[in-house]
Amino acid sequence: MQYVYSFGSGNADGKAEMKNLLGGKGANLAEMNHLGIPVPPGFTITTDVCTYYYKNDLVFPENLKNQIEDSLKSTEAIMNSSFGDKKNPLLLSVRSGARKSMPGMMETVLNVGLTNNTIPGLITKTGNPRFVYDAYRRLITMYADVVMEKAAGIEPLEGQGIRQKLEQILDLFKKENGLKNDTDLSGDQLQKIAEEYKKEIKNTLGSNFPDDPSVQLWGGIEAVFKSWNGARAISYRKIENIPDEWGTAVNVQAMVFGNMGENSATGVAFTRNPATGENKFYGEWLANAQGEDVVAGLRTPNPLNEATKTSDTEHLPSLELSMPELYSKLAKIRINLENHYKDMQDIEFTIQEGRLWMLQTRVGKRNGVAAIKMAVDMATHGMINKKTALMRVQPEQLDELLHPMLDPESESKATFLAKGLPAGPGGATGRLVFNADDAETWHNRGEKVILLREETSPEDVHGMHAAVAILTAKGGMTSHAALVARGWGKCCIVGCGSLHINLDKKEVNIGNAVLKEGDWITMNGTLGKIYQGQLDLIPSNPENHEEYKQLMTWADEVRKLKIRTNAETPNDAKQAIQFGAQGIGLCRTEHMFFDEDRILAIRKMILANNVQDRRSAVMELLPYQKQDFMGILKAMEGLPVTIRLLDPPLHEFITLTNEQIEELADHVNLEKSAVEKRINGLHELNPMLGHRGCRLGIAYPEITEMQARAILEAAAELTRTGTVVLPEIMIPLVGTVTEFVDQERIVRATAKDVYEETGIEFDYLVGTMIELPRACLTADEIAEQADFFSFGTNDLTQTTYGFSRDDIGSFLPDYLDRRILTHDPFQSLDINGVGKLVTMAVQSGRGINSKLKIGICGEHGGDPASINFCMENGLDYVSCSPFRVPIARLAAAQATLDL
Amino acid sequence: MQYVYSFGSGNADGKAEMKNLLGGKGANLAEMNHLGIPVPPGFTITTDVCTYYYKNDLVFPENLKNQIEDSLKSTEAIMNSSFGDKKNPLLLSVRSGARKSMPGMMETVLNVGLTNNTIPGLITKTGNPRFVYDAYRRLITMYADVVMEKAAGIEPLEGQGIRQKLEQILDLFKKENGLKNDTDLSGDQLQKIAEEYKKEIKNTLGSNFPDDPSVQLWGGIEAVFKSWNGARAISYRKIENIPDEWGTAVNVQAMVFGNMGENSATGVAFTRNPATGENKFYGEWLANAQGEDVVAGLRTPNPLNEATKTSDTEHLPSLELSMPELYSKLAKIRINLENHYKDMQDIEFTIQEGRLWMLQTRVGKRNGVAAIKMAVDMATHGMINKKTALMRVQPEQLDELLHPMLDPESESKATFLAKGLPAGPGGATGRLVFNADDAETWHNRGEKVILLREETSPEDVHGMHAAVAILTAKGGMTSHAALVARGWGKCCIVGCGSLHINLDKKEVNIGNAVLKEGDWITMNGTLGKIYQGQLDLIPSNPENHEEYKQLMTWADEVRKLKIRTNAETPNDAKQAIQFGAQGIGLCRTEHMFFDEDRILAIRKMILANNVQDRRSAVMELLPYQKQDFMGILKAMEGLPVTIRLLDPPLHEFITLTNEQIEELADHVNLEKSAVEKRINGLHELNPMLGHRGCRLGIAYPEITEMQARAILEAAAELTRTGTVVLPEIMIPLVGTVTEFVDQERIVRATAKDVYEETGIEFDYLVGTMIELPRACLTADEIAEQADFFSFGTNDLTQTTYGFSRDDIGSFLPDYLDRRILTHDPFQSLDINGVGKLVTMAVQSGRGINSKLKIGICGEHGGDPASINFCMENGLDYVSCSPFRVPIARLAAAQATLDL
């Protein structure tokens, strides 16, 4: 069995496809050899060894030692030096490398091979004692920390480990000697420090730092394998769902040094610009430095080339001009790698005494704008095909184009105040106001305001509309504020528990800050972060973004799932059509009742003592509702519009102050106490499970009749003027087929009347929202009667989990932190639980009624993972808020490609 | 095809087994002929004819006419008279008779065959013109109402039909002639009235009353078939789940008359006493009367025999002494029928001029006490076997023995006030009090009180205990009041919407009455009825009831399902064992915290700012909880006890008045505002879906640890003293296996500690309550970890339907009335929806873990239909409140026999 795969000098036992065996790093090191790219030689110990090691009580396979010795010989041969050799010693690095990158989660030991025996030789060879003792000091520190402390079975408290103790020695030495930086230390001084280190190690850990290169190497290898089961690695694997069985590989490589003088250097680069996607070689480098120096930020790194210089960096030396030949070699490698991997690469290189070495190549991370540009560019130039291009962009990354974003530069320097749930993406900056009326007033006088509320209710909607962003102390990702804000594509953070609002003073405590009305704050709605003051924003402009438009066209060519939107005004509808919506999947009707003239009719209805009065109150709303539906149906001409009948419990319409109660009592000619009694009678302990949905329409059939008539009369009138309408009337919260039949009967009878009265016929559907477990369990019965199902997965998630969206804030964050839940089930569909109900309902519904139209209109309609699930389950469409329509279009295309 | 089945004179085409074809009545008439019992001859037109009639546009099969004519000839021959004959006319009755009795839902026409042509002959034959014209008047009324009005297509308003118009004529005539009763009318007068009737019919319905016997007969037959699809019959079938396709049969029979002089009589009887079950012939009769006179109550009927005379009836003549020969014939028929049918029969008889005719026999209705006695008596005497005896008693009928009941006599005369949901069965009478403290005070001074509340909360428990019954305006069958009351077997009515309570005045409006503190009311908790004043009760005494004990022994021999109880105190536990419980299936722990000394610790825990303080507050409860569990485990020695960890949201423990808040703030040394803030922070919009169940134990692991320790230390201590304990620790409201694992780990770690500390080992289980749809959907994952499942079908019903138990009152009654639901799903398991989840969970749970113990502890555990479902699904046990244990035992036996 081959446990060790050598590489170097253009040869390699492995290749890129062997990631499972060699880990990502090892496979790519092998592959670069095949591509003729210079890589420090070495070998990869396979993940099989890791698995063997854990299966066999931490013992390595028998012939591993021989194989390593053989490989080491090849490395020595290529490097023309020997490991442990007195005169010409080879130094090695020992690094982890798992199948999937686990950055920083496992251990590394560098400079392995430095001993009292080899140090003099290396000094002679390099002529640089300072370099050698610095490397020695680093080796001791790493080795003590990574290998020896763990081997001694010591688990120090946070910040009190051997590494910190050694650093204290260093700090003390510098202080005593009046030195500021590590670079101020001479070789002699570093030698003394190394000796002190070794004493401290003996004292603290009870054993000597090993002076045997072979012991160091095996110690390093074993430490890396052991770190696969370190606490950090385990918890990272849990989060990323990486199986424990995979194991890590270990890469042992000849050390190369970028800090061996002015003809040495080190750098990191991307084959294209990861922030813009521009096809320019982009990176940073430092002369006479080690890799970590570029990242650490102690020295300002230089731009790689002239073309990518900015006003900030134009005075700095580029590698292109400083080392033109090496740069040109690097640039060729860049082309070589991109042509080979057909994707933007993130690379690390070191130049040792004028010789270029590549240390790493991997697919580079990129932001959304860059992802789109690169994918479309590469596809346009034939480097990849369209399908690959579509798979290269994460749907969520489109958000960056659809919303203004915080300028990262500005954000990095800002004063952080608090974190909440990221309910509406994008960035926003504005002045704090504490109620909806103030928001409107300030907005009207030209101010940008952020509306801050404990939580919002339908009565805050005008203020929410006036505000540039919404911030609440309570509520979850599907609370009222979150839903409304996402519908408008507005920046919104909810459930920010560290806000303590004093409404009387118009003041809020956030963390340690106290902010007053009019104070500026800035919100990153994508991350849920709140900052003090006014930060810079980067505007959104998708319609001018050619690559975006191109990608979306490709997506539409591929996808099979239709994308609708959740919208309840003609403006929302138009916006959604611009974003590519193919219909309305959920038009809620309850918000239409909150206008001043309408709410009174609703309240009269609620207070009516008999059917006649109730009926006449409800019918006052008919002309308004008809206008509402005319507007929406017209805006969506030729596209289907699913309109949900009244859903929320009635008490939402009659939450009144004492004064308002008096006024209303006057108006309807009732005793105040009678009004109060009725309001109290509507109080429910668990309104979410109370008298709402179709239960309202069953108790008050005149509401259903009025709404059906408004929709159908609007449809008739538009049909008469030649507008094609496709209304789909949706009965909410059906739990038994008898409920559906009761309500359907009213709708169909009303349609018959409208047909007869107007003489105009048009198509319409009657269907139901499937949002209760029982509806899923009896979907066959319901499907026999219904034209369509629309899964209301918000409510379905609530009842399946028994989680109230409004109250989940008290435990959900903790659940996520502790991995009791891997994700918020209101954001991404719980496929294992809720998904089973959906699958069951689709199968049994279609089993009875093969023509059943099926969609989803919960918030999950805009979530890529959930869209994938919908596609697999054969749904006809998903419906989401307008600003998520593009995301859904791309996700639907990817789901099709994934099948 | 045979459409008509004749019977008479000891011969019959049909038999008892042909109920589907002949209907119940027709089949039994045929059967009585086979038994040699005298029955007026006639024939039955089959239910097939009904089906044919409706399938063929209301046309009868071709050869029906011939078959009827043939059968009529046999009847004429037996009766020695002819239908329509001038001298010796035969009169017929036309009655419905469905497969399943539908009393009063279909039509009847009597005296068919009376015409101007036949009347003189009948007068001559009987010598009784009054009798003949009275019969004629009755025929006209019935025929006009049943046949002619419907045929004319007239749908009169309620109370304005032809029947009422004819009755008005009669009333006017009596008034004008100064007569009081119908019996005061002479033959001449009745003849005049008949003529007026016919004129009115011609005027109102536009056609003449038919003077042709054949037209009358066919009109009657068709009217009966038509009445199968009358509004009353349809709605009755809906309620009773009788299929429309069954159809009715029609029975045509020779008329016999009990009102032809003093040697004629009529009566109804039961072969045993239907109220006590005593094996005595029991019935009522009247000389010279028609069947309806016995029932109508205008004349007091006489007792059938001497043995069943009471002080009220000892002065009245018995049939036994008045007509000893006929009585002896009847008594022989009684024995004949019982021996044949092997069940108590309800019979009707008529004696015409000294000749006995049996008109009907059917299985008699009986109350619970009688049902038990008869079943056991019959089985003891070998008339039926034990299995049949077990099937003869409806489990719900046991309630009569387990609770005191209202005296029916007293109830029938009482002033009815209002109706609510029947939450706790039995009767109770007491004086009204308006709060728990008053209930206790009055109780302590020896008063019987009924506690009236808007709704109850755990803080009312002491008052509920002191009261003889509980009455609430709000809440459903599983509200707090209902659960607590049923647990104690206490009479309780909830959700009585017509109560309007004025707490300040200690006054309540019920319907039109205003009652004050101290006023007497009486409640029928079995029916949900409330009466004014103090009514008589019949005490319960099951332990002295030998037949009850015998029946339960037989039930226990047969049943496979174990029966446990829901109990949370040693007293409840002992009571339940007496009722036959085999363990505790649900011991709730939350009520244990409401004692004054304990609630403070809970509140301190809630207000704690850090883990240490919280932990120390919780641990104050340990000794109390340990005592609780010692008591219960000891009471249930050797039987399993399932203890559920804390379930309700914390705010239930900290609902405080302003004063109490101040007091508490003082006590815990906090600002009042801080206490208020914490209380407000616990407020939830939908607490049922909020921070409760295992979500509490996950947020506050010290609660789980304390409770586990209390249980396990109690178990250890009892084990040490030789008591066998079987604690089963139940994690509530688990939705994902990760929640279960988190809590299970705490319990098992605590058990390890307790084992080590005490050196005592004992068995215990850790399982979970399956009460969320998601738990059912992922039952395989959970079953891999859990020792047992206990279905909490109350909560499972809530989330599956999306019905809050607390709020369902606003629409459930309407849903039941309108048949949107056929039953309250909180009372009887919704097999079609919730049941599917249960089946799924059982199958996938057992699929993974074949040793999984499975039970049900929701209120459905005491419902016979639900128990049947549990049996079919292979559950190990059901658990119900102590007073339902006997019901569950019998239901479980029946479920086994049913399989």
GROMACS .gro file of N, CA, C and O in nm, chain A residues 755-814:
model
  240
  755TYR      N    1  -7.046   3.634  -1.305
  755TYR     CA    2  -7.062   3.598  -1.447
  755TYR      C    3  -7.199   3.645  -1.496
  755TYR      O    4  -7.212   3.706  -1.602
  756GLU      N    5  -7.302   3.614  -1.417
  756GLU     CA    6  -7.438   3.648  -1.460
  756GLU      C    7  -7.461   3.798  -1.463
  756GLU      O    8  -7.520   3.852  -1.557
  757GLU      N    9  -7.408   3.867  -1.363
  757GLU     CA   10  -7.430   4.012  -1.356
  757GLU      C   11  -7.358   4.085  -1.468
  757GLU      O   12  -7.410   4.181  -1.524
  758THR      N   13  -7.236   4.040  -1.498
  758THR     CA   14  -7.155   4.115  -1.595
  758THR      C   15  -7.163   4.055  -1.735
  758THR      O   16  -7.131   4.122  -1.833
  759GLY      N   17  -7.204   3.932  -1.744
  759GLY     CA   18  -7.203   3.867  -1.875
  759GLY      C   19  -7.063   3.838  -1.927
  759GLY      O   20  -7.043   3.805  -2.042
  760ILE      N   21  -6.963   3.852  -1.837
  760ILE     CA   22  -6.824   3.829  -1.880
  760ILE      C   23  -6.771   3.704  -1.810
  760ILE      O   24  -6.789   3.689  -1.689
  761GLU      N   25  -6.707   3.616  -1.885
  761GLU     CA   26  -6.646   3.498  -1.823
  761GLU      C   27  -6.494   3.503  -1.836
  761GLU      O   28  -6.441   3.561  -1.932
  762PHE      N   29  -6.427   3.448  -1.741
  762PHE     CA   30  -6.281   3.446  -1.741
  762PHE      C   31  -6.239   3.328  -1.654
  762PHE      O   32  -6.321   3.275  -1.578
  763ASP      N   33  -6.115   3.287  -1.667
  763ASP     CA   34  -6.068   3.174  -1.587
  763ASP      C   35  -6.024   3.220  -1.449
  763ASP      O   36  -5.966   3.328  -1.435
  764TYR      N   37  -6.050   3.139  -1.354
  764TYR     CA   38  -5.994   3.164  -1.221
  764TYR      C   39  -5.975   3.029  -1.153
  764TYR      O   40  -6.038   2.930  -1.192
  765LEU      N   41  -5.888   3.025  -1.055
  765LEU     CA   42  -5.867   2.902  -0.979
  765LEU      C   43  -5.903   2.925  -0.833
  765LEU      O   44  -5.898   3.039  -0.784
  766VAL      N   45  -5.942   2.819  -0.766
  766VAL     CA   46  -5.958   2.825  -0.620
  766VAL      C   47  -5.869   2.717  -0.561
  766VAL      O   48  -5.881   2.600  -0.596
  767GLY      N   49  -5.780   2.761  -0.475
  767GLY     CA   50  -5.687   2.666  -0.415
  767GLY      C   51  -5.663   2.700  -0.270
  767GLY      O   52  -5.734   2.782  -0.212
  768THR      N   53  -5.564   2.641  -0.214
  768THR     CA   54  -5.543   2.664  -0.071
  768THR      C   55  -5.396   2.672  -0.036
  768THR      O   56  -5.310   2.618  -0.105
  769MET      N   57  -5.372   2.739   0.073
  769MET     CA   58  -5.239   2.748   0.128
  769MET      C   59  -5.223   2.624   0.217
  769MET      O   60  -5.306   2.599   0.304
  770ILE      N   61  -5.120   2.551   0.191
  770ILE     CA   62  -5.092   2.432   0.273
  770ILE      C   63  -4.991   2.475   0.378
  770ILE      O   64  -4.872   2.492   0.349
  771GLU      N   65  -5.039   2.496   0.499
  771GLU     CA   66  -4.952   2.556   0.601
  771GLU      C   67  -4.974   2.494   0.737
  771GLU      O   68  -4.925   2.546   0.837
  772LEU      N   69  -5.046   2.383   0.739
  772LEU     CA   70  -5.064   2.310   0.864
  772LEU      C   71  -5.025   2.164   0.840
  772LEU      O   72  -5.056   2.110   0.733
  773PRO      N   73  -4.964   2.101   0.939
  773PRO     CA   74  -4.930   1.960   0.920
  773PRO      C   75  -5.051   1.878   0.875
  773PRO      O   76  -5.041   1.793   0.787
  774ARG      N   77  -5.168   1.909   0.931
  774ARG     CA   78  -5.284   1.829   0.897
  774ARG      C   79  -5.321   1.842   0.749
  774ARG      O   80  -5.373   1.748   0.689
  775ALA      N   81  -5.299   1.959   0.693
  775ALA     CA   82  -5.328   1.976   0.550
  775ALA      C   83  -5.235   1.886   0.469
  775ALA      O   84  -5.277   1.826   0.369
  776CYS      N   85  -5.111   1.874   0.510
  776CYS     CA   86  -5.018   1.785   0.440
  776CYS      C   87  -5.060   1.640   0.454
  776CYS      O   88  -5.052   1.562   0.361
  777LEU      N   89  -5.105   1.605   0.575
  777LEU     CA   90  -5.139   1.466   0.602
  777LEU      C   91  -5.268   1.424   0.531
  777LEU      O   92  -5.291   1.306   0.508
  778THR      N   93  -5.353   1.521   0.500
  778THR     CA   94  -5.479   1.490   0.432
  778THR      C   95  -5.483   1.557   0.295
  778THR      O   96  -5.589   1.595   0.246
  779ALA      N   97  -5.366   1.574   0.235
  779ALA     CA   98  -5.356   1.646   0.108
  779ALA      C   99  -5.435   1.579  -0.003
  779ALA      O  100  -5.485   1.645  -0.094
  780ASP      N  101  -5.449   1.446   0.004
  780ASP     CA  102  -5.526   1.379  -0.101
  780ASP      C  103  -5.671   1.424  -0.100
  780ASP      O  104  -5.729   1.455  -0.203
  781GLU      N  105  -5.727   1.434   0.021
  781GLU     CA  106  -5.865   1.479   0.032
  781GLU      C  107  -5.882   1.621  -0.020
  781GLU      O  108  -5.976   1.654  -0.091
  782ILE      N  109  -5.788   1.706   0.016
  782ILE     CA  110  -5.798   1.847  -0.024
  782ILE      C  111  -5.775   1.862  -0.174
  782ILE      O  112  -5.844   1.938  -0.242
  783ALA      N  113  -5.680   1.784  -0.227
  783ALA     CA  114  -5.646   1.796  -0.369
  783ALA      C  115  -5.762   1.754  -0.459
  783ALA      O  116  -5.772   1.797  -0.573
  784GLU      N  117  -5.849   1.672  -0.405
  784GLU     CA  118  -5.966   1.632  -0.483
  784GLU      C  119  -6.054   1.752  -0.513
  784GLU      O  120  -6.129   1.753  -0.611
  785GLN      N  121  -6.047   1.853  -0.427
  785GLN     CA  122  -6.135   1.970  -0.440
  785GLN      C  123  -6.062   2.093  -0.493
  785GLN      O  124  -6.124   2.180  -0.553
  786ALA      N  125  -5.932   2.102  -0.467
  786ALA     CA  126  -5.861   2.228  -0.490
  786ALA      C  127  -5.793   2.230  -0.627
  786ALA      O  128  -5.752   2.126  -0.679
  787ASP      N  129  -5.782   2.351  -0.685
  787ASP     CA  130  -5.709   2.368  -0.811
  787ASP      C  131  -5.559   2.378  -0.789
  787ASP      O  132  -5.480   2.347  -0.877
  788PHE      N  133  -5.522   2.433  -0.675
  788PHE     CA  134  -5.378   2.447  -0.650
  788PHE      C  135  -5.346   2.441  -0.501
  788PHE      O  136  -5.433   2.462  -0.417
  789PHE      N  137  -5.222   2.407  -0.475
  789PHE     CA  138  -5.164   2.413  -0.340
  789PHE      C  139  -5.055   2.518  -0.341
  789PHE      O  140  -4.975   2.522  -0.435
  790SER      N  141  -5.048   2.599  -0.239
  790SER     CA  142  -4.931   2.682  -0.220
  790SER      C  143  -4.882   2.660  -0.079
  790SER      O  144  -4.953   2.686   0.018
  791PHE      N  145  -4.761   2.607  -0.067
  791PHE     CA  146  -4.709   2.577   0.066
  791PHE      C  147  -4.671   2.705   0.138
  791PHE      O  148  -4.585   2.780   0.091
  792GLY      N  149  -4.736   2.728   0.248
  792GLY     CA  150  -4.700   2.840   0.335
  792GLY      C  151  -4.602   2.786   0.437
  792GLY      O  152  -4.638   2.749   0.547
  793THR      N  153  -4.477   2.782   0.397
  793THR     CA  154  -4.380   2.710   0.481
  793THR      C  155  -4.342   2.787   0.607
  793THR      O  156  -4.284   2.730   0.697
  794ASN      N  157  -4.375   2.917   0.615
  794ASN     CA  158  -4.350   2.987   0.742
  794ASN      C  159  -4.438   2.925   0.851
  794ASN      O  160  -4.389   2.881   0.954
  795ASP      N  161  -4.567   2.923   0.826
  795ASP     CA  162  -4.658   2.868   0.926
  795ASP      C  163  -4.637   2.718   0.942
  795ASP      O  164  -4.647   2.665   1.053
  796LEU      N  165  -4.608   2.651   0.833
  796LEU     CA  166  -4.588   2.507   0.841
  796LEU      C  167  -4.467   2.474   0.930
  796LEU      O  168  -4.469   2.379   1.007
  797THR      N  169  -4.365   2.557   0.920
  797THR     CA  170  -4.248   2.538   1.005
  797THR      C  171  -4.285   2.565   1.151
  797THR      O  172  -4.244   2.492   1.241
  798GLN      N  173  -4.365   2.668   1.172
  798GLN     CA  174  -4.408   2.700   1.309
  798GLN      C  175  -4.476   2.583   1.376
  798GLN      O  176  -4.446   2.550   1.491
  799THR      N  177  -4.571   2.523   1.306
  799THR     CA  178  -4.648   2.418   1.371
  799THR      C  179  -4.573   2.285   1.371
  799THR      O  180  -4.589   2.206   1.463
  800THR      N  181  -4.492   2.262   1.270
  800THR     CA  182  -4.418   2.135   1.268
  800THR      C  183  -4.317   2.130   1.382
  800THR      O  184  -4.301   2.030   1.450
  801TYR      N  185  -4.248   2.243   1.402
  801TYR     CA  186  -4.150   2.251   1.512
  801TYR      C  187  -4.215   2.290   1.645
  801TYR      O  188  -4.155   2.273   1.749
  802GLY      N  189  -4.336   2.351   1.638
  802GLY     CA  190  -4.390   2.413   1.758
  802GLY      C  191  -4.309   2.534   1.799
  802GLY      O  192  -4.288   2.559   1.917
  803PHE      N  193  -4.261   2.608   1.701
  803PHE     CA  194  -4.183   2.730   1.725
  803PHE      C  195  -4.265   2.851   1.682
  803PHE      O  196  -4.300   2.860   1.564
  804SER      N  197  -4.291   2.943   1.770
  804SER     CA  198  -4.355   3.068   1.730
  804SER      C  199  -4.249   3.160   1.672
  804SER      O  200  -4.149   3.189   1.737
  805ARG      N  201  -4.273   3.205   1.550
  805ARG     CA  202  -4.175   3.296   1.488
  805ARG      C  203  -4.151   3.420   1.574
  805ARG      O  204  -4.044   3.478   1.574
  806ASP      N  205  -4.257   3.461   1.645
  806ASP     CA  206  -4.244   3.584   1.722
  806ASP      C  207  -4.164   3.565   1.850
  806ASP      O  208  -4.114   3.661   1.907
  807ASP      N  209  -4.159   3.442   1.896
  807ASP     CA  210  -4.100   3.419   2.029
  807ASP      C  211  -3.971   3.339   2.025
  807ASP      O  212  -3.909   3.315   2.126
  808ILE      N  213  -3.931   3.300   1.907
  808ILE     CA  214  -3.818   3.210   1.892
  808ILE      C  215  -3.688   3.277   1.936
  808ILE      O  216  -3.590   3.210   1.971
  809GLY      N  217  -3.688   3.413   1.938
  809GLY     CA  218  -3.567   3.489   1.970
  809GLY      C  219  -3.508   3.453   2.105
  809GLY      O  220  -3.388   3.466   2.126
  810SER      N  221  -3.592   3.402   2.197
  810SER     CA  222  -3.539   3.375   2.331
  810SER      C  223  -3.452   3.250   2.334
  810SER      O  224  -3.381   3.229   2.430
  811PHE      N  225  -3.460   3.165   2.234
  811PHE     CA  226  -3.375   3.046   2.240
  811PHE      C  227  -3.307   3.009   2.109
  811PHE      O  228  -3.210   2.936   2.109
  812LEU      N  229  -3.353   3.064   1.997
  812LEU     CA  230  -3.294   3.022   1.869
  812LEU      C  231  -3.143   3.052   1.859
  812LEU      O  232  -3.067   2.965   1.817
  813PRO      N  233  -3.100   3.173   1.898
  813PRO     CA  234  -2.956   3.200   1.885
  813PRO      C  235  -2.872   3.097   1.960
  813PRO      O  236  -2.772   3.046   1.909
  814ASP      N  237  -2.919   3.064   2.081
  814ASP     CA  238  -2.850   2.964   2.162
  814ASP      C  239  -2.853   2.827   2.093
  814ASP      O  240  -2.753   2.754   2.091
   0.00000   0.00000   0.00000
